[in-house]
């Protein structure tokens, strides 16, 4: 981590009830991110707690929810667009 480097702070929505299952799922996600750090396809994780994580910022990325929301109602994606989207979010 370099000084001035952009970071992404990911947190769970606090309007939901969290139990041990969700907390454990988040812990497992953090462990996977940590172990996959050497891959150029996985963002680095710098730290996490039960409800949040601090990640390398994915410059040039996009928010899938925003992308889908901005699509015109009734619009559909071609097979190529769906495959690219699936690869991008994988």
Short mmCIF file of N, CA, C and O in Angstrom, two decimals:
data_model
loop_
_atom_site.label_atom_id
_atom_site.label_comp_id
_atom_site.label_asym_id
_atom_site.label_seq_id
_atom_site.Cartn_x
_atom_site.Cartn_y
_atom_site.Cartn_z
N UNK A 1 0.85 -1.18 0.00
CA UNK A 1 0.00 0.00 0.00
C UNK A 1 0.89 1.23 0.00
O UNK A 1 1.78 1.37 0.84
N UNK A 2 0.67 2.09 -0.97
CA UNK A 2 1.47 3.31 -1.09
C UNK A 2 0.68 4.52 -0.61
O UNK A 2 -0.55 4.56 -0.74
N UNK A 3 1.38 5.50 -0.09
CA UNK A 3 0.73 6.72 0.38
C UNK A 3 -0.02 7.37 -0.77
O UNK A 3 0.48 7.48 -1.89
N UNK A 4 -1.24 7.77 -0.53
CA UNK A 4 -2.06 8.42 -1.54
C UNK A 4 -2.80 7.46 -2.46
O UNK A 4 -3.56 7.89 -3.32
N UNK A 5 -2.58 6.17 -2.29
CA UNK A 5 -3.25 5.16 -3.14
C UNK A 5 -4.73 5.08 -2.77
O UNK A 5 -5.09 5.09 -1.60
N UNK A 6 -5.58 5.02 -3.79
CA UNK A 6 -7.02 4.91 -3.55
C UNK A 6 -7.36 3.53 -3.01
O UNK A 6 -6.78 2.53 -3.41
N UNK A 7 -8.32 3.48 -2.10
CA UNK A 7 -8.79 2.23 -1.51
C UNK A 7 -10.29 2.12 -1.67
O UNK A 7 -10.98 3.11 -1.88
N UNK A 8 -10.79 0.91 -1.57
CA UNK A 8 -12.23 0.68 -1.59
C UNK A 8 -12.62 0.11 -0.23
O UNK A 8 -12.03 -0.86 0.25
N UNK A 9 -13.60 0.73 0.40
CA UNK A 9 -14.11 0.27 1.69
C UNK A 9 -15.46 -0.37 1.44
O UNK A 9 -16.40 0.28 1.00
N UNK A 10 -15.56 -1.66 1.67
CA UNK A 10 -16.78 -2.42 1.42
C UNK A 10 -17.38 -2.78 2.77
O UNK A 10 -16.71 -3.35 3.63
N UNK A 11 -18.64 -2.43 2.95
CA UNK A 11 -19.29 -2.72 4.21
C UNK A 11 -20.66 -3.34 3.98
O UNK A 11 -21.28 -3.12 2.94
N UNK A 12 -21.11 -4.11 4.93
CA UNK A 12 -22.44 -4.71 4.84
C UNK A 12 -23.49 -3.66 5.18
O UNK A 12 -23.21 -2.72 5.92
N UNK A 13 -24.65 -3.84 4.62
CA UNK A 13 -25.75 -2.92 4.94
C UNK A 13 -26.17 -3.13 6.38
O UNK A 13 -26.43 -4.25 6.81
N UNK A 14 -26.22 -2.06 7.11
CA UNK A 14 -26.50 -2.16 8.54
C UNK A 14 -27.99 -2.27 8.86
O UNK A 14 -28.35 -2.41 10.01
N UNK A 15 -28.84 -2.24 7.83
CA UNK A 15 -30.27 -2.37 8.09
C UNK A 15 -30.71 -3.84 8.10
O UNK A 15 -31.89 -4.13 8.15
N UNK A 16 -29.76 -4.75 8.07
CA UNK A 16 -30.06 -6.18 8.09
C UNK A 16 -29.61 -6.80 9.40
O UNK A 16 -28.73 -6.30 10.07
N UNK A 17 -30.23 -7.91 9.72
CA UNK A 17 -29.87 -8.64 10.93
C UNK A 17 -28.76 -9.63 10.56
O UNK A 17 -28.88 -10.39 9.60
N UNK A 18 -27.67 -9.62 11.31
CA UNK A 18 -26.55 -10.49 11.04
C UNK A 18 -26.45 -11.57 12.10
O UNK A 18 -26.54 -11.29 13.29
N UNK A 19 -26.24 -12.79 11.65
CA UNK A 19 -26.02 -13.90 12.57
C UNK A 19 -24.65 -14.49 12.31
O UNK A 19 -23.87 -13.99 11.50
N UNK A 20 -24.38 -15.57 13.00
CA UNK A 20 -23.08 -16.23 12.86
C UNK A 20 -22.82 -16.70 11.44
O UNK A 20 -21.68 -16.67 10.98
N UNK A 21 -23.85 -17.13 10.72
CA UNK A 21 -23.67 -17.61 9.35
C UNK A 21 -23.11 -16.50 8.45
O UNK A 21 -22.14 -16.72 7.72
N UNK A 22 -23.69 -15.31 8.51
CA UNK A 22 -23.24 -14.19 7.67
C UNK A 22 -21.85 -13.73 8.08
O UNK A 22 -21.00 -13.45 7.23
N UNK A 23 -21.60 -13.64 9.36
CA UNK A 23 -20.29 -13.22 9.84
C UNK A 23 -19.22 -14.22 9.39
O UNK A 23 -18.14 -13.85 8.92
N UNK A 24 -19.52 -15.51 9.48
CA UNK A 24 -18.57 -16.54 9.05
C UNK A 24 -18.35 -16.48 7.54
O UNK A 24 -17.24 -16.66 7.05
N UNK A 25 -19.42 -16.24 6.78
CA UNK A 25 -19.31 -16.12 5.33
C UNK A 25 -18.38 -14.96 4.96
O UNK A 25 -17.54 -15.09 4.07
N UNK A 26 -18.51 -13.84 5.64
CA UNK A 26 -17.65 -12.68 5.39
C UNK A 26 -16.19 -13.00 5.74
O UNK A 26 -15.27 -12.62 5.03
N UNK A 27 -15.99 -13.75 6.83
CA UNK A 27 -14.64 -14.16 7.23
C UNK A 27 -14.01 -15.05 6.16
O UNK A 27 -12.86 -14.86 5.79
N UNK A 28 -14.79 -16.00 5.64
CA UNK A 28 -14.29 -16.89 4.59
C UNK A 28 -13.94 -16.10 3.33
O UNK A 28 -12.91 -16.34 2.69
N UNK A 29 -14.79 -15.13 2.95
CA UNK A 29 -14.49 -14.26 1.80
C UNK A 29 -13.14 -13.56 1.99
O UNK A 29 -12.34 -13.48 1.07
N UNK A 30 -12.91 -13.04 3.18
CA UNK A 30 -11.66 -12.32 3.46
C UNK A 30 -10.46 -13.27 3.36
O UNK A 30 -9.41 -12.91 2.81
N UNK A 31 -10.60 -14.48 3.84
CA UNK A 31 -9.52 -15.46 3.75
C UNK A 31 -9.22 -15.79 2.29
O UNK A 31 -8.06 -15.87 1.88
N UNK A 32 -10.27 -15.95 1.50
CA UNK A 32 -10.08 -16.24 0.07
C UNK A 32 -9.37 -15.09 -0.63
O UNK A 32 -8.43 -15.29 -1.40
N UNK A 33 -9.81 -13.86 -0.37
CA UNK A 33 -9.14 -12.69 -0.95
C UNK A 33 -7.66 -12.68 -0.56
O UNK A 33 -6.79 -12.41 -1.38
N UNK A 34 -7.38 -12.96 0.70
CA UNK A 34 -6.00 -12.95 1.18
C UNK A 34 -5.16 -14.01 0.45
O UNK A 34 -4.05 -13.74 0.01
N UNK A 35 -5.70 -15.18 0.29
CA UNK A 35 -4.95 -16.27 -0.35
C UNK A 35 -4.83 -16.10 -1.86
O UNK A 35 -3.94 -16.67 -2.48
N UNK A 36 -5.71 -15.30 -2.46
CA UNK A 36 -5.68 -15.09 -3.90
C UNK A 36 -4.93 -13.81 -4.29
O UNK A 36 -4.92 -13.42 -5.45
N UNK A 37 -4.28 -13.16 -3.34
CA UNK A 37 -3.61 -11.89 -3.57
C UNK A 37 -2.62 -11.94 -4.73
O UNK A 37 -2.47 -10.97 -5.45
N UNK A 38 -1.96 -13.06 -4.94
CA UNK A 38 -0.95 -13.15 -6.00
C UNK A 38 -1.56 -13.11 -7.39
O UNK A 38 -0.88 -12.82 -8.36
N UNK A 39 -2.85 -13.36 -7.51
CA UNK A 39 -3.51 -13.33 -8.82
C UNK A 39 -3.72 -11.89 -9.26
O UNK A 39 -4.16 -11.04 -8.49
N UNK A 40 -3.43 -11.61 -10.53
CA UNK A 40 -3.65 -10.25 -11.04
C UNK A 40 -5.13 -9.97 -11.26
O UNK A 40 -5.52 -8.85 -11.54
N UNK A 41 -5.97 -10.99 -11.12
CA UNK A 41 -7.41 -10.85 -11.33
C UNK A 41 -8.18 -10.58 -10.03
O UNK A 41 -9.38 -10.37 -10.06
N UNK A 42 -7.48 -10.62 -8.92
CA UNK A 42 -8.12 -10.44 -7.61
C UNK A 42 -7.56 -9.20 -6.94
O UNK A 42 -6.35 -8.99 -6.88
N UNK A 43 -8.45 -8.36 -6.42
CA UNK A 43 -8.04 -7.16 -5.70
C UNK A 43 -7.39 -7.57 -4.38
O UNK A 43 -7.82 -8.52 -3.74
N UNK A 44 -6.35 -6.85 -3.98
CA UNK A 44 -5.71 -7.09 -2.69
C UNK A 44 -6.66 -6.68 -1.57
O UNK A 44 -7.42 -5.72 -1.71
N UNK A 45 -6.61 -7.41 -0.47
CA UNK A 45 -7.37 -7.03 0.72
C UNK A 45 -6.35 -6.62 1.77
O UNK A 45 -5.34 -7.28 1.98
N UNK A 46 -6.59 -5.46 2.41
CA UNK A 46 -5.65 -4.92 3.38
C UNK A 46 -6.12 -5.16 4.82
O UNK A 46 -5.33 -5.06 5.74
N UNK A 47 -7.38 -5.48 5.00
CA UNK A 47 -7.88 -5.76 6.33
C UNK A 47 -9.38 -5.97 6.29
O UNK A 47 -10.05 -5.60 5.33
N UNK A 48 -9.90 -6.61 7.32
CA UNK A 48 -11.34 -6.83 7.40
C UNK A 48 -11.75 -6.99 8.85
O UNK A 48 -10.92 -7.24 9.72
N UNK A 49 -13.03 -6.82 9.09
CA UNK A 49 -13.60 -7.15 10.38
C UNK A 49 -14.91 -7.88 10.07
O UNK A 49 -15.17 -8.21 8.92
N UNK A 50 -15.73 -8.10 11.04
CA UNK A 50 -16.94 -8.89 10.83
C UNK A 50 -17.89 -8.26 9.80
O UNK A 50 -18.62 -8.97 9.13
N UNK A 51 -17.85 -6.95 9.65
CA UNK A 51 -18.84 -6.28 8.79
C UNK A 51 -18.26 -5.46 7.65
O UNK A 51 -19.00 -4.82 6.92
N UNK A 52 -16.94 -5.41 7.50
CA UNK A 52 -16.37 -4.57 6.45
C UNK A 52 -15.00 -5.10 6.01
O UNK A 52 -14.42 -5.95 6.65
N UNK A 53 -14.54 -4.55 4.89
CA UNK A 53 -13.22 -4.92 4.37
C UNK A 53 -12.60 -3.73 3.66
O UNK A 53 -13.30 -2.88 3.11
N UNK A 54 -11.29 -3.67 3.66
CA UNK A 54 -10.55 -2.60 3.00
C UNK A 54 -9.76 -3.23 1.85
O UNK A 54 -8.93 -4.12 2.07
N UNK A 55 -10.07 -2.81 0.62
CA UNK A 55 -9.55 -3.45 -0.57
C UNK A 55 -8.80 -2.47 -1.45
O UNK A 55 -9.02 -1.26 -1.40
N UNK A 56 -7.97 -3.04 -2.33
CA UNK A 56 -7.34 -2.28 -3.39
C UNK A 56 -8.45 -1.73 -4.29
O UNK A 56 -9.42 -2.42 -4.57
N UNK A 57 -8.31 -0.50 -4.71
CA UNK A 57 -9.31 0.12 -5.58
C UNK A 57 -9.15 -0.40 -7.01
O UNK A 57 -8.05 -0.44 -7.55
N UNK A 58 -10.24 -0.82 -7.62
CA UNK A 58 -10.21 -1.33 -9.00
C UNK A 58 -10.45 -0.17 -9.95
O UNK A 58 -11.58 0.13 -10.32
N UNK A 59 -9.39 0.50 -10.32
CA UNK A 59 -9.49 1.65 -11.21
C UNK A 59 -10.11 1.25 -12.54
O UNK A 59 -9.73 0.25 -13.14
N UNK A 60 -11.07 2.01 -13.00
CA UNK A 60 -11.71 1.72 -14.28
C UNK A 60 -12.84 0.73 -14.17
O UNK A 60 -13.47 0.38 -15.16
N UNK A 61 -13.11 0.24 -12.99
CA UNK A 61 -14.19 -0.71 -12.81
C UNK A 61 -15.54 -0.03 -12.80
O UNK A 61 -15.66 1.18 -12.98
N UNK A 62 -16.57 -0.79 -12.63
CA UNK A 62 -17.91 -0.23 -12.54
C UNK A 62 -18.71 -1.01 -11.52
O UNK A 62 -18.38 -2.12 -11.16
N UNK A 63 -19.76 -0.41 -11.07
CA UNK A 63 -20.65 -1.01 -10.10
C UNK A 63 -21.73 -1.77 -10.87
O UNK A 63 -22.47 -1.19 -11.65
N UNK A 64 -21.80 -3.08 -10.67
CA UNK A 64 -22.75 -3.91 -11.41
C UNK A 64 -24.19 -3.44 -11.19
O UNK A 64 -24.98 -3.37 -12.13
N UNK A 65 -24.53 -3.10 -9.96
CA UNK A 65 -25.89 -2.65 -9.67
C UNK A 65 -26.22 -1.39 -10.47
O UNK A 65 -27.28 -1.28 -11.08
N UNK A 66 -25.28 -0.43 -10.52
CA UNK A 66 -25.49 0.79 -11.29
C UNK A 66 -25.61 0.48 -12.78
O UNK A 66 -26.45 1.04 -13.48
N UNK A 67 -24.75 -0.41 -13.27
CA UNK A 67 -24.77 -0.79 -14.69
C UNK A 67 -26.13 -1.37 -15.07
O UNK A 67 -26.72 -0.97 -16.07
N UNK A 68 -26.64 -2.28 -14.27
CA UNK A 68 -27.93 -2.92 -14.58
C UNK A 68 -29.08 -1.93 -14.42
O UNK A 68 -30.04 -1.96 -15.19
N UNK A 69 -28.98 -1.03 -13.44
CA UNK A 69 -30.03 -0.04 -13.23
C UNK A 69 -30.12 0.92 -14.41
O UNK A 69 -31.21 1.32 -14.81
N UNK A 70 -28.96 1.26 -14.99
CA UNK A 70 -28.93 2.23 -16.08
C UNK A 70 -29.39 1.63 -17.42
O UNK A 70 -29.67 2.37 -18.36
N UNK A 71 -29.47 0.31 -17.50
CA UNK A 71 -29.97 -0.31 -18.73
C UNK A 71 -31.43 0.08 -18.91
O UNK A 71 -32.18 0.22 -17.94
N UNK A 72 -31.83 0.26 -20.12
CA UNK A 72 -33.21 0.60 -20.39
C UNK A 72 -34.11 -0.57 -20.02
O UNK A 72 -33.76 -1.73 -20.22
N UNK A 73 -35.27 -0.25 -19.47
CA UNK A 73 -36.22 -1.28 -19.09
C UNK A 73 -36.58 -2.12 -20.31
O UNK A 73 -36.86 -1.60 -21.38
N UNK A 74 -36.53 -3.42 -20.15
CA UNK A 74 -36.84 -4.31 -21.24
C UNK A 74 -35.66 -4.63 -22.13
O UNK A 74 -35.75 -5.47 -23.01
N UNK A 75 -34.54 -3.93 -21.92
CA UNK A 75 -33.34 -4.18 -22.73
C UNK A 75 -32.74 -5.52 -22.33
O UNK A 75 -32.88 -5.96 -21.20
N UNK A 76 -32.09 -6.17 -23.27
CA UNK A 76 -31.44 -7.43 -22.96
C UNK A 76 -30.00 -7.39 -23.46
O UNK A 76 -29.66 -6.61 -24.34
N UNK A 77 -29.18 -8.21 -22.87
CA UNK A 77 -27.77 -8.29 -23.24
C UNK A 77 -27.58 -9.42 -24.25
O UNK A 77 -28.22 -10.46 -24.15
N UNK A 78 -26.66 -9.21 -25.18
CA UNK A 78 -26.33 -10.28 -26.12
C UNK A 78 -25.55 -11.36 -25.37
O UNK A 78 -25.09 -11.15 -24.24
N UNK A 79 -25.37 -12.51 -25.99
CA UNK A 79 -24.61 -13.59 -25.36
C UNK A 79 -23.18 -13.14 -25.07
O UNK A 79 -22.62 -13.45 -24.01
N UNK A 80 -22.59 -12.38 -25.97
CA UNK A 80 -21.21 -11.89 -25.78
C UNK A 80 -21.16 -10.92 -24.61
O UNK A 80 -20.26 -10.98 -23.78
N UNK A 81 -22.15 -10.00 -24.53
CA UNK A 81 -22.19 -9.04 -23.43
C UNK A 81 -22.38 -9.76 -22.09
O UNK A 81 -21.76 -9.40 -21.09
N UNK A 82 -23.23 -10.78 -22.06
CA UNK A 82 -23.45 -11.55 -20.83
C UNK A 82 -22.18 -12.28 -20.40
O UNK A 82 -21.85 -12.32 -19.22
N UNK A 83 -21.46 -12.85 -21.38
CA UNK A 83 -20.22 -13.57 -21.06
C UNK A 83 -19.17 -12.59 -20.52
O UNK A 83 -18.49 -12.88 -19.54
N UNK A 84 -19.04 -11.43 -21.16
CA UNK A 84 -18.07 -10.43 -20.70
C UNK A 84 -18.42 -9.96 -19.29
O UNK A 84 -17.54 -9.86 -18.43
N UNK A 85 -19.69 -9.72 -19.05
CA UNK A 85 -20.13 -9.29 -17.74
C UNK A 85 -19.86 -10.37 -16.69
O UNK A 85 -19.37 -10.08 -15.60
N UNK A 86 -20.13 -11.63 -17.03
CA UNK A 86 -19.87 -12.73 -16.11
C UNK A 86 -18.37 -12.83 -15.79
O UNK A 86 -17.99 -13.04 -14.63
N UNK A 87 -17.53 -12.67 -16.80
CA UNK A 87 -16.08 -12.71 -16.56
C UNK A 87 -15.62 -11.53 -15.71
O UNK A 87 -14.76 -11.68 -14.85
N UNK A 88 -16.20 -10.36 -15.94
CA UNK A 88 -15.82 -9.16 -15.19
C UNK A 88 -16.16 -9.29 -13.71
O UNK A 88 -15.42 -8.81 -12.85
N UNK A 89 -17.28 -9.89 -13.39
CA UNK A 89 -17.70 -9.97 -11.99
C UNK A 89 -17.21 -11.22 -11.29
O UNK A 89 -17.33 -11.34 -10.08
N UNK A 90 -16.65 -12.15 -12.06
CA UNK A 90 -16.16 -13.41 -11.45
C UNK A 90 -14.92 -13.17 -10.63
O UNK A 90 -14.17 -12.29 -10.81
#
